[in-house]
């Protein structure tokens, strides 16, 4: 039973345009949502997070939007750059210290120059 | 560079064998996590330690065990290895293990079972 779903395995975007990566979750007890970026042969790198009390968090070119009623979040990258080409993982966690991060399967983003 | 060090980077062994994966967390981080990533799968949480004590357990097989030592490094032991154990194993660390606190990942150990 996948609690965190990234339904698009891959996405191609032209350089300079907006990239939108989507993530859905099923567990209403999730309180924090994080996005990680992963390059080949490297570990995931933390990108941006949002808590359930907010609906938007912005950091430079990266913005995460949270729609709690729809149990949906999205990561917007604008403008997209070739160096953004990577696999992006959505992850969620509850508020208890003993609950682990639950990851989606990832979306491979290709930014074409 | 995340500051999390995993060794070895690659490990090739045979079924039935036992291996140990090692992780040194970021300086100052007290919490260590282990994840398994199989082909086309997301990262599956295995186990978490905080300051030497087990804090949370995921779908970790009984053949697998882990510990965190007084110097805060951690080891993941995999025994009676099966072909299906072939995967990338990641270690991550965070300062306190509080929910929502970003975890910082090492570059993983790729385990291949022949």
XYZ file of C-alpha atoms in Angstrom:
227
model
C 0.000 0.000 0.000
C 1.763 3.120 -1.251
C 1.147 6.005 1.081
C 3.084 8.470 -1.065
C 2.590 8.332 -4.818
C 4.397 10.060 -7.629
C 2.350 9.035 -10.607
C 4.623 10.444 -13.302
C 7.794 8.358 -13.640
C 9.318 10.956 -15.943
C 8.933 14.529 -17.141
C 10.664 16.510 -19.897
C 10.743 20.294 -19.837
C 12.458 22.878 -21.965
C 15.125 25.044 -20.375
C 13.675 28.261 -18.996
C 10.167 26.863 -18.642
C 8.410 25.775 -15.458
C 8.736 22.200 -14.164
C 5.861 20.915 -12.066
C 6.332 17.672 -10.164
C 3.331 16.178 -8.415
C 2.881 14.001 -5.363
C -0.216 12.500 -3.736
C -0.513 10.959 -0.311
C -3.112 8.902 1.484
C -2.223 9.200 5.173
C -3.925 12.202 6.780
C -1.528 11.913 9.744
C 1.394 13.198 7.670
C 2.540 16.568 9.009
C 5.685 17.353 7.067
C 6.481 16.948 3.404
C 9.945 17.058 1.899
C 11.404 17.000 -1.581
C 14.738 15.432 -2.369
C 16.772 15.529 -5.555
C 18.995 12.663 -6.614
C 21.737 12.569 -9.226
C 23.103 9.227 -10.478
C 25.662 7.593 -8.181
C 24.874 10.057 -5.395
C 22.580 10.004 -2.396
C 19.375 12.066 -2.263
C 19.875 15.733 -1.413
C 17.313 17.676 0.580
C 15.688 20.409 -1.489
C 12.730 21.997 0.274
C 10.053 21.107 2.810
C 6.667 22.276 3.995
C 4.681 21.657 7.143
C 0.983 20.930 7.106
C 0.145 24.312 8.632
C 1.310 26.067 5.476
C 0.145 25.869 1.900
C 3.238 27.273 0.224
C 6.966 27.464 0.816
C 9.427 29.148 -1.482
C 13.198 28.952 -1.769
C 14.725 30.631 -4.770
C 13.608 28.878 -7.940
C 11.820 26.158 -5.951
C 8.300 26.426 -4.554
C 6.288 23.692 -2.893
C 2.504 23.909 -2.726
C 0.410 21.820 -0.359
C -3.313 21.126 -0.769
C -4.308 19.239 2.375
C -7.913 18.696 1.395
C -6.813 17.004 -1.826
C -3.823 15.310 -0.135
C -1.677 16.657 -2.917
C 1.561 18.575 -3.129
C 3.594 19.871 -6.001
C 7.092 21.176 -6.572
C 7.506 24.034 -9.021
C 10.901 24.843 -10.479
C 11.120 28.074 -12.426
C 13.018 28.718 -14.530
C 14.172 25.156 -15.157
C 17.867 24.665 -15.866
C 19.734 21.691 -17.383
C 21.405 21.110 -14.005
C 17.978 20.407 -12.539
C 17.856 17.140 -14.488
C 17.657 14.496 -11.773
C 15.230 12.167 -10.005
C 12.969 13.990 -7.551
C 11.539 12.177 -4.549
C 8.602 13.330 -2.511
C 8.601 12.205 1.147
C 6.196 12.584 4.054
C 6.336 12.054 7.795
C 3.980 12.271 10.761
C 4.465 14.341 13.887
C 5.580 11.547 16.170
C 9.295 11.029 16.764
C 9.001 7.368 15.916
C 7.431 7.633 12.496
C 9.790 7.299 9.550
C 9.978 9.232 6.307
C 7.833 7.605 3.626
C 9.138 8.140 0.102
C 7.467 8.078 -3.269
C 9.123 6.204 -6.135
C 10.433 9.355 -7.744
C 10.001 11.352 -10.949
C 12.869 11.666 -13.401
C 13.075 15.247 -14.660
C 14.912 16.004 -17.888
C 15.492 19.661 -18.703
C 16.297 20.051 -22.369
C 18.503 22.906 -23.514
C 29.054 16.768 0.045
C 26.416 15.799 2.634
C 28.993 14.940 5.298
C 27.610 11.403 5.599
C 30.151 8.731 4.693
C 29.245 5.218 3.660
C 31.655 2.360 3.061
C 32.152 0.391 0.972
C 30.700 1.966 -2.180
C 30.283 -1.390 -3.859
C 30.015 -4.905 -2.485
C 29.752 -8.114 -4.472
C 29.145 -11.364 -2.676
C 27.345 -14.672 -2.964
C 24.087 -16.037 -1.602
C 24.261 -17.241 1.972
C 27.051 -14.852 2.905
C 27.075 -12.072 5.498
C 28.155 -8.450 4.962
C 28.526 -5.318 7.059
C 27.795 -1.836 5.756
C 29.217 1.115 7.602
C 27.988 4.677 8.012
C 29.543 7.738 9.608
C 26.954 10.470 10.189
C 27.433 14.191 9.719
C 29.387 15.795 12.523
C 27.009 16.599 15.372
C 24.119 14.482 14.100
C 22.777 12.046 16.665
C 20.233 10.184 14.572
C 21.054 7.637 11.880
C 18.666 6.017 9.436
C 19.063 3.089 7.042
C 17.136 2.736 3.791
C 17.007 0.148 1.025
C 16.372 1.081 -2.597
C 15.655 -1.803 -4.943
C 15.283 -1.447 -8.698
C 12.491 0.974 -9.652
C 11.484 1.373 -6.030
C 11.491 4.335 -3.736
C 13.578 4.326 -0.606
C 12.255 1.844 1.928
C 12.942 2.707 5.545
C 14.694 -0.037 7.484
C 15.659 1.279 10.904
C 16.533 4.410 12.888
C 18.944 4.914 15.762
C 19.241 7.888 18.033
C 22.311 8.360 20.206
C 22.979 4.645 20.319
C 19.436 3.420 20.855
C 16.963 2.016 18.379
C 14.147 4.524 17.834
C 12.045 3.220 14.964
C 11.863 0.099 12.876
C 10.497 -0.361 9.367
C 10.147 -3.464 7.243
C 13.549 -4.776 8.192
C 14.047 -8.500 7.724
C 15.075 -10.637 10.693
C 18.237 -11.512 8.764
C 19.221 -7.846 8.968
C 20.416 -6.067 12.081
C 21.974 -2.737 12.886
C 23.609 -0.868 15.700
C 24.912 2.569 16.503
C 28.141 2.814 18.413
C 29.226 5.342 21.104
C 31.097 7.369 18.479
C 27.727 7.525 16.620
C 28.801 5.581 13.556
C 26.416 2.836 12.555
C 26.669 -0.567 10.950
C 24.045 -2.540 9.070
C 24.594 -6.285 9.086
C 22.974 -8.429 6.413
C 23.192 -12.197 6.790
C 22.096 -15.306 4.886
C 22.029 -13.135 1.816
C 19.552 -13.853 -0.961
C 19.453 -12.660 -4.562
C 16.597 -10.306 -3.667
C 18.820 -8.442 -1.220
C 20.667 -6.893 -4.139
C 19.956 -3.173 -3.794
C 21.333 0.238 -2.933
C 21.568 0.777 0.804
C 21.549 4.358 1.997
C 22.403 5.785 5.345
C 21.121 9.191 6.409
C 21.594 11.315 9.484
C 19.856 14.215 11.147
C 20.637 16.359 14.146
C 17.979 15.099 16.527
C 15.615 12.905 14.555
C 12.722 15.299 15.093
C 9.885 14.895 12.573
C 10.260 17.114 9.539
C 13.954 17.685 10.173
C 15.777 17.085 6.877
C 17.837 13.948 6.683
C 21.210 14.082 4.962
C 22.110 11.073 2.886
C 25.341 9.329 2.067
C 26.069 8.147 -1.461
C 25.016 4.597 -0.670
C 26.482 1.122 -0.831
C 25.557 -0.916 -3.874
C 25.200 -4.553 -2.869
C 25.202 -7.191 -5.583
C 24.445 -10.808 -4.752
C 25.630 -13.352 -7.299
